CSV table of C-alpha atoms in Angstrom, one decimal:
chain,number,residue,atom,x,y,z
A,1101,UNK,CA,124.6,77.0,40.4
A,1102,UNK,CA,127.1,78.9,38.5
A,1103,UNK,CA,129.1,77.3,35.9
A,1104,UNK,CA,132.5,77.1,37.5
A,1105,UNK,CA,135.1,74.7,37.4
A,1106,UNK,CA,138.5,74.5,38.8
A,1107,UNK,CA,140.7,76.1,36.2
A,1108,UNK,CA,138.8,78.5,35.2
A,1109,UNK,CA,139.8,82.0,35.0
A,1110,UNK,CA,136.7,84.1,36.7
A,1111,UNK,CA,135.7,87.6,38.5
A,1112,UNK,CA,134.0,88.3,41.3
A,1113,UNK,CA,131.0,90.3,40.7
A,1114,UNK,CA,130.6,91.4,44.3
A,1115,UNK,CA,134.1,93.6,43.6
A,1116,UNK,CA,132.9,95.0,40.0
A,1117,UNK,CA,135.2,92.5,38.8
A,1118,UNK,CA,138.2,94.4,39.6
A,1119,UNK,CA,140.8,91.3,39.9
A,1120,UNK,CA,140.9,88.2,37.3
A,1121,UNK,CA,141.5,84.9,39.6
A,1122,UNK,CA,141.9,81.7,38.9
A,1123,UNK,CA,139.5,78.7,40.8
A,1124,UNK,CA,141.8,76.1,42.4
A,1125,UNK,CA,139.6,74.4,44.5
A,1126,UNK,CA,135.8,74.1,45.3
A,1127,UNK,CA,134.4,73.1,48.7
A,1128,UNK,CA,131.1,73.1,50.8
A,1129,UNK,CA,130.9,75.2,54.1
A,1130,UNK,CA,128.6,74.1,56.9
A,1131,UNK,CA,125.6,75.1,55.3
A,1132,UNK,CA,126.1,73.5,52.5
A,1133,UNK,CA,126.9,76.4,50.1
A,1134,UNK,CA,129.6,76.0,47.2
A,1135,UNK,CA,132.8,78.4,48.0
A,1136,UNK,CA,135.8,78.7,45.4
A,1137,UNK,CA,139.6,79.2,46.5
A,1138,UNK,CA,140.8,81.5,44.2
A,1139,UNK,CA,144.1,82.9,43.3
A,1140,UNK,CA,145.0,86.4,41.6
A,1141,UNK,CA,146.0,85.8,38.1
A,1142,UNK,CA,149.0,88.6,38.4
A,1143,UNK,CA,148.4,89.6,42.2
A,1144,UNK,CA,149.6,87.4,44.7
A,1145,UNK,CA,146.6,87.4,46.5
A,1146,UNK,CA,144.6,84.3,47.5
A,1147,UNK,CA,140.8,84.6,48.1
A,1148,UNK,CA,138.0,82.7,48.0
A,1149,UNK,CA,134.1,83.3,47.4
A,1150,UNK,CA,131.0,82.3,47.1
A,1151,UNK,CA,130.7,80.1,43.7
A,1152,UNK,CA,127.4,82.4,42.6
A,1153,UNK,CA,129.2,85.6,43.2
A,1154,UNK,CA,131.4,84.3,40.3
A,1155,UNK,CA,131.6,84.7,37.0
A,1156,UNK,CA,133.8,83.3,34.1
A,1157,UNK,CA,135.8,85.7,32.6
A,1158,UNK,CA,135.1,86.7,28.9
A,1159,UNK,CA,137.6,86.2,26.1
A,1160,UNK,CA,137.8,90.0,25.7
A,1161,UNK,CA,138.0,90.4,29.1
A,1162,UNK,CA,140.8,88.1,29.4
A,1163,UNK,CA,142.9,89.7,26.1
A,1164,UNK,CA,142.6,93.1,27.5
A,1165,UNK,CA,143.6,91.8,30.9
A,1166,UNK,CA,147.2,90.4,29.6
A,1167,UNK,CA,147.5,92.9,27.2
A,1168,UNK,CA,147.7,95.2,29.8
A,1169,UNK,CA,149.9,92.9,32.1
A,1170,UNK,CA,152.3,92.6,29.1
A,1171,UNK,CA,152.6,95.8,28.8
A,1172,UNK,CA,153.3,96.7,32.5
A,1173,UNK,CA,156.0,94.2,32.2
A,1174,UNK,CA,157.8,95.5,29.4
A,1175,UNK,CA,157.3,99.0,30.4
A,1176,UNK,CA,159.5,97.9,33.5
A,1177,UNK,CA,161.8,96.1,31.4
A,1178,UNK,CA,162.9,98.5,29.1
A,1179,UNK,CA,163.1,101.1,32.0
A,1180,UNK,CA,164.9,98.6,33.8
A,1181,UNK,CA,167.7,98.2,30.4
A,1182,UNK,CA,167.9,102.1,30.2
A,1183,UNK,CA,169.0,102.7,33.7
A,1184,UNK,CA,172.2,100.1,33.5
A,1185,UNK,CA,172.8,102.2,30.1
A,1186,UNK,CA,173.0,105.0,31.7
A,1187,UNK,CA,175.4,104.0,34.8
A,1188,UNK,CA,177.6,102.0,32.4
A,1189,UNK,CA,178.2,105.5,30.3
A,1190,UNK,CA,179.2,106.9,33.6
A,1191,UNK,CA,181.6,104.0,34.7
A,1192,UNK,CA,183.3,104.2,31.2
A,1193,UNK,CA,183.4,108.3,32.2
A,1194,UNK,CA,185.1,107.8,34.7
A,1195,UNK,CA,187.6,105.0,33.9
A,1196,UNK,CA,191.2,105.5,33.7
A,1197,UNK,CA,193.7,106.4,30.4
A,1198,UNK,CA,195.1,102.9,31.5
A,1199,UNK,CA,191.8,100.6,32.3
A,1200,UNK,CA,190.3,102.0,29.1
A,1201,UNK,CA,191.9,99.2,26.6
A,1202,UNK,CA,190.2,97.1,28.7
A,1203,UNK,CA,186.8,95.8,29.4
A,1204,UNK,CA,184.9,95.1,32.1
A,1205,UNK,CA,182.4,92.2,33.0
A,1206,UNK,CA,179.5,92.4,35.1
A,1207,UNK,CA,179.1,90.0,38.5
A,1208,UNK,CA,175.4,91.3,39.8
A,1209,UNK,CA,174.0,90.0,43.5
A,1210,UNK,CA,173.0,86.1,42.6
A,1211,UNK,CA,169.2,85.4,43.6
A,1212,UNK,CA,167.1,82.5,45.6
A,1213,UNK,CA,163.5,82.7,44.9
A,1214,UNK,CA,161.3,80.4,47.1
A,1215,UNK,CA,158.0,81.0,46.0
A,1216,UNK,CA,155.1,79.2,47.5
A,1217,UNK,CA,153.4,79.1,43.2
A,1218,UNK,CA,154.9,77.5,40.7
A,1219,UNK,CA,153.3,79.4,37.7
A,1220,UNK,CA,154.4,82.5,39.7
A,1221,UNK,CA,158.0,81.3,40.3
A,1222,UNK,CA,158.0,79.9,36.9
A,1223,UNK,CA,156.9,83.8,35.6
A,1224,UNK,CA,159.7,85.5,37.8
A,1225,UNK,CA,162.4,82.9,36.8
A,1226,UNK,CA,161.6,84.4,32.8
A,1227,UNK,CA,161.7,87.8,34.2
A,1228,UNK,CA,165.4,87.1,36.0
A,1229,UNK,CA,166.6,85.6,32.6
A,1230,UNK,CA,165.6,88.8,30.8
A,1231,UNK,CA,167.6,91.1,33.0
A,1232,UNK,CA,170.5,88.8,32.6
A,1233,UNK,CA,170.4,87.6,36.6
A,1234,UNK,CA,171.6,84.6,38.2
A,1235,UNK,CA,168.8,83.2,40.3
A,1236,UNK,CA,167.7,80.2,41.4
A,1237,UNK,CA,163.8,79.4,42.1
A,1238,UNK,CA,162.2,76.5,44.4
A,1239,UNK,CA,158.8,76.5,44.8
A,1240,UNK,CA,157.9,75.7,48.5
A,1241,UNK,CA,154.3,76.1,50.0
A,1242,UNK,CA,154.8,79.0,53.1
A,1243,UNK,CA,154.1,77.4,56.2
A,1244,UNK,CA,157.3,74.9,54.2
A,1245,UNK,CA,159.6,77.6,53.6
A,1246,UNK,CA,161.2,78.1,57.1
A,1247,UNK,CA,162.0,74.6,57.2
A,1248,UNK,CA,163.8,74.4,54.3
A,1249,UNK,CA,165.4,78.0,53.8
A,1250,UNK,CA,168.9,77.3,56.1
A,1251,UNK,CA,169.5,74.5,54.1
A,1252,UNK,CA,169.2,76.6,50.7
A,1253,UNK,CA,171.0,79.8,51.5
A,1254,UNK,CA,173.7,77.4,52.8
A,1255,UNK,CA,173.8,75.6,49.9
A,1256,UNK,CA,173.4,78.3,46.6
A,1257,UNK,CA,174.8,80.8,48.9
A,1258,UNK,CA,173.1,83.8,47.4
A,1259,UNK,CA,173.3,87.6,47.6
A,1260,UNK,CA,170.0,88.2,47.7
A,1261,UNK,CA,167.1,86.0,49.0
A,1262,UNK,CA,163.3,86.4,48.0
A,1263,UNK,CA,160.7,84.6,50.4
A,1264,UNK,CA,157.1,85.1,48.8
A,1265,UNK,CA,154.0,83.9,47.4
A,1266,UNK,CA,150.5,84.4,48.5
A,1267,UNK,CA,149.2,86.5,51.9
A,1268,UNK,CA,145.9,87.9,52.9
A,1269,UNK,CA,144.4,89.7,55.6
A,1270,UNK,CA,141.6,87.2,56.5
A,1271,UNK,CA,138.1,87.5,58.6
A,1272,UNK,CA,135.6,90.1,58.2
A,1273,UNK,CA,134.7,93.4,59.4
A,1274,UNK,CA,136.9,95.7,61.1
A,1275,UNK,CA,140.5,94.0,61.6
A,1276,UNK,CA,143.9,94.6,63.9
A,1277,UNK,CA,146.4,95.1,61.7
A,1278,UNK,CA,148.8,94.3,64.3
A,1279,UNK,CA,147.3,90.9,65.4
A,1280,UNK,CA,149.4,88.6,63.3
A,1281,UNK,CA,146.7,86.3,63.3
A,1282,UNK,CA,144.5,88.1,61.0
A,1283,UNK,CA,147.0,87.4,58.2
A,1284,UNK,CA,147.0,84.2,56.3
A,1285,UNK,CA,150.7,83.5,55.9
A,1286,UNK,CA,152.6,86.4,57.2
A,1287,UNK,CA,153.7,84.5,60.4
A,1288,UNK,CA,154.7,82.3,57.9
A,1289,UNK,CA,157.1,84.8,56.2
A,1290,UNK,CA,158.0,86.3,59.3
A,1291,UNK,CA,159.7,82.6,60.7
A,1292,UNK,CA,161.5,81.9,57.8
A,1293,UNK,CA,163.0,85.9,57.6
A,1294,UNK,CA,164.4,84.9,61.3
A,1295,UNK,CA,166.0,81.3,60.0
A,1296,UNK,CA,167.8,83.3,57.2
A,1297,UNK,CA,169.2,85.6,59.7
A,1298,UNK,CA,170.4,82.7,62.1
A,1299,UNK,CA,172.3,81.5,58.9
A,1300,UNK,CA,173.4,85.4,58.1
A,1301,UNK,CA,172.4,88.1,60.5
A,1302,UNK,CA,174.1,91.2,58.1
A,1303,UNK,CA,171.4,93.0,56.4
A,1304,UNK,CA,174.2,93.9,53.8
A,1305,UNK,CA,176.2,90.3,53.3
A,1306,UNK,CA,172.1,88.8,53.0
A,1307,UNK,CA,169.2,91.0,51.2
A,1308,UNK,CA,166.1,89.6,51.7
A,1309,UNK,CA,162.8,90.6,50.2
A,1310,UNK,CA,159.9,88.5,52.1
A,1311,UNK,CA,156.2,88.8,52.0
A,1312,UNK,CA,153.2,89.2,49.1
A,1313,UNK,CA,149.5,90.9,48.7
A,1314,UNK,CA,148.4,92.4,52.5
A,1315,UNK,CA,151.4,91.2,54.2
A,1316,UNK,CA,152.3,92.5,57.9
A,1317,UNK,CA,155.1,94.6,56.3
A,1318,UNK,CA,156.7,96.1,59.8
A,1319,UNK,CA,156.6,92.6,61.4
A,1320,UNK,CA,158.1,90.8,58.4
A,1321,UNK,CA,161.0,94.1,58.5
A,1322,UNK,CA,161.4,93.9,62.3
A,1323,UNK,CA,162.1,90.2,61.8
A,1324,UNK,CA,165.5,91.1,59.7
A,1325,UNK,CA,163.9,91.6,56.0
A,1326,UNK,CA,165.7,94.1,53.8
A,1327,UNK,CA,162.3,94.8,51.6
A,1328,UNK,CA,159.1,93.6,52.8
A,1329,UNK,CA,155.1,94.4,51.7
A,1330,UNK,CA,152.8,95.7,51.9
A,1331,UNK,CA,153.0,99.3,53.7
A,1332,UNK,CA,149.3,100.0,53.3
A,1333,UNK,CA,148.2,96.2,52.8
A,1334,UNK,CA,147.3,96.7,49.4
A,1335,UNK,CA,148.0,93.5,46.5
A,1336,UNK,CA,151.5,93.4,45.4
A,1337,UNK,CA,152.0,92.2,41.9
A,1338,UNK,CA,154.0,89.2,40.6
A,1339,UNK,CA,156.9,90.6,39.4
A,1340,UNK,CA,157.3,93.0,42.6
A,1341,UNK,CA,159.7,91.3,44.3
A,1342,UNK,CA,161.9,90.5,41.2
A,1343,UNK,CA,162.3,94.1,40.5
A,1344,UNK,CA,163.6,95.1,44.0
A,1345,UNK,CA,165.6,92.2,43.5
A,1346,UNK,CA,167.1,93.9,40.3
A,1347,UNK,CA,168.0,97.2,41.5
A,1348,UNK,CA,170.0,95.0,44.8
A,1349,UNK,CA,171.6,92.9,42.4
A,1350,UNK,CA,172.7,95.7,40.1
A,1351,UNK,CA,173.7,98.8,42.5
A,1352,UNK,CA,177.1,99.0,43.2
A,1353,UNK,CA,178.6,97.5,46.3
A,1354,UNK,CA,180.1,101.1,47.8
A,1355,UNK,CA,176.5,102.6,47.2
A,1356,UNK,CA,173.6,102.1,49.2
A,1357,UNK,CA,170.8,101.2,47.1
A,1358,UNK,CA,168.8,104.6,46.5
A,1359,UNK,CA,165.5,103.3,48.4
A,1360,UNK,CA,163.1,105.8,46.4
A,1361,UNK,CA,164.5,104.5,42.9
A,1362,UNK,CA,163.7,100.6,44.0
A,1363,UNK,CA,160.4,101.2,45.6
A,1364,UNK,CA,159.3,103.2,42.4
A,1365,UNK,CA,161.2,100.2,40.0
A,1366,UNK,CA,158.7,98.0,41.2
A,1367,UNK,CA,154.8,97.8,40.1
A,1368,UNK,CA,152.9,98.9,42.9
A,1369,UNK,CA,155.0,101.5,44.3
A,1370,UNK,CA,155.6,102.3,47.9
A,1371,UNK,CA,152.3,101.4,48.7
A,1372,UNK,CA,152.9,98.1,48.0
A,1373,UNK,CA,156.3,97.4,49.2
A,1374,UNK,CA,158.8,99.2,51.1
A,1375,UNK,CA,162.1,98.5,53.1
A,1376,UNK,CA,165.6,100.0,54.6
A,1377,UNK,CA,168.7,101.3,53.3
A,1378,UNK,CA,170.3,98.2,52.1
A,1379,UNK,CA,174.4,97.9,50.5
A,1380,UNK,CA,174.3,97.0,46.8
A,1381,UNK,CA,175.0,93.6,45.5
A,1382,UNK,CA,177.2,94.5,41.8
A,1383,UNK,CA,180.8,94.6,41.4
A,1384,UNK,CA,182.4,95.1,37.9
A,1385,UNK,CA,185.6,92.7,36.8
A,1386,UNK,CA,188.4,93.9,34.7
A,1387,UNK,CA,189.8,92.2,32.2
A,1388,UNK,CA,186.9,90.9,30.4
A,1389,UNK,CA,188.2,87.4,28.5
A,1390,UNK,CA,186.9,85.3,25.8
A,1391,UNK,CA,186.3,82.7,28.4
A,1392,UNK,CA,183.8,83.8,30.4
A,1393,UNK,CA,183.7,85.2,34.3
């Protein structure tokens, strides 16, 4: 048997070991053989195999494997700082002779992120704290997440609304992509989408970004999402939905968010996620005062 615990960080070696998960539960199938639950370590993906197709991941492994994630990260981050450089030098352009003694503050879209993992809501939360964003974070298990998500929009009442966590298209062989039942928590993402919009129907007074890796991305959109993944049901990464989340919260409210620049903000691309044309969240104050906004 292989050594494998829950914990452990491990690849599968059926896939080349192409994704590094982690084991959070073993179990027994009906035959008696040892299967792991894994999830992706950066991809919100949740798999499981066969406990002898695994196989713990090296320390070098695992250094070039954040290294790389790190450096994804900040790549996106400072691209992320440049941009809001550039479109404050073209506000203070175009300011008036009489607003320019003045300065303005900055009230971006406020964010709710319900998350159905804590270390990934935990890793977002950092992220949203870097860009200077107000968002909030609870983590909620999916199938949870429509039961709870009236009662939190009504009571943070935010601009923007992130429903995600883990998805996967389940079964083998040849699937429907348009069975919903051959997705492991779509349906999930789909009923909670159609709560938010009971609460708020606007697609502009509500953005909402719902779904994660393999997701049923025109079902979760047809349900009232803004954003959804994944277009081509490949793995979304981590921080995917925190960056569309940024370019709502930080795009003008008189512009429609530029669909092409927020798909490419994000990780994976528009492979990965995808959505409609969608009002900006940001509105600048004026004056600024030593007491905060």
């Amino acid at each position: 048997m292989a050594n494998v615990a829950i914990g452990d960080l491990v690849i599968r070696k059926s896939h080349g070991g192409d994704i590094v998960f982690k084991v959070t539960d073993i179990f027994e199938d009906t035959v008696g053989q040892l299967h792991c639950v894994l999830k992706g370590m950066h991809l919100r993906l949740v798999a499981d195999a066969p406990i002898v197709d695994l196989e713990r991941v090296g320390a070098e492994h695992l250094r070039n494997e954040i290294l790389h994630m790190e450096s994804v990260h900040n790549d996106t981050l400072k691209r992320v700082m440049m941009r809001r450089s550039i479109e404050r030098e073209r506000v203070n352009l175009n300011r008036s002779e009489s607003s320019k003694k003045y300065d303005y503050f900055d009230l971006p879209g406020r964010v709710l992120h319900l998350d159905g993992d804590e270390e990934y809501l935990n890793m977002c939360l950092k992220t949203y704290g870097q860009m200077n964003m107000q968002a909030v974070g609870r983590c909620i298990e999916e199938s949870k997440q429509s039961e709870q998500v009236i009662e939190l929009v009504d009571q943070y009442r935010p601009d923007i609304l992130v429903l995600t966590g883990h998805d996967a298209l389940i079964g083998g062989g040849k699937k429907d992509l348009r069975d919903i039942n051959n997705y492991r928590n779509s349906k999930y993402f789909i009923e909670s989408v159609k709560k938010a919009r009971i609460f708020e129907p606007s697609r502009d007074d509500l953005v909402i970004f719902a779904g994660a890796c393999q997701s049923y991305f025109e079902a979760i959109l047809a349900a009232g999402s803004n954003f959804a993944s994944a277009p081509t049901r490949i793995f979304i990464h981590a921080y995917d939905p925190v960056f569309i989340a940024e370019k709502v919260a930080f795009t003008p409210i008189n512009r429609t968010v530029d669909l092409g620049d927020a798909i490419t903000a994000s990780v994976t691309g528009i492979e990965g996620v995808g959505g409609v044309e969608t009002r900006g969240k940001f509105r600048l104050g004026l004056p600024k005062t030593p007491y905060g906004t």
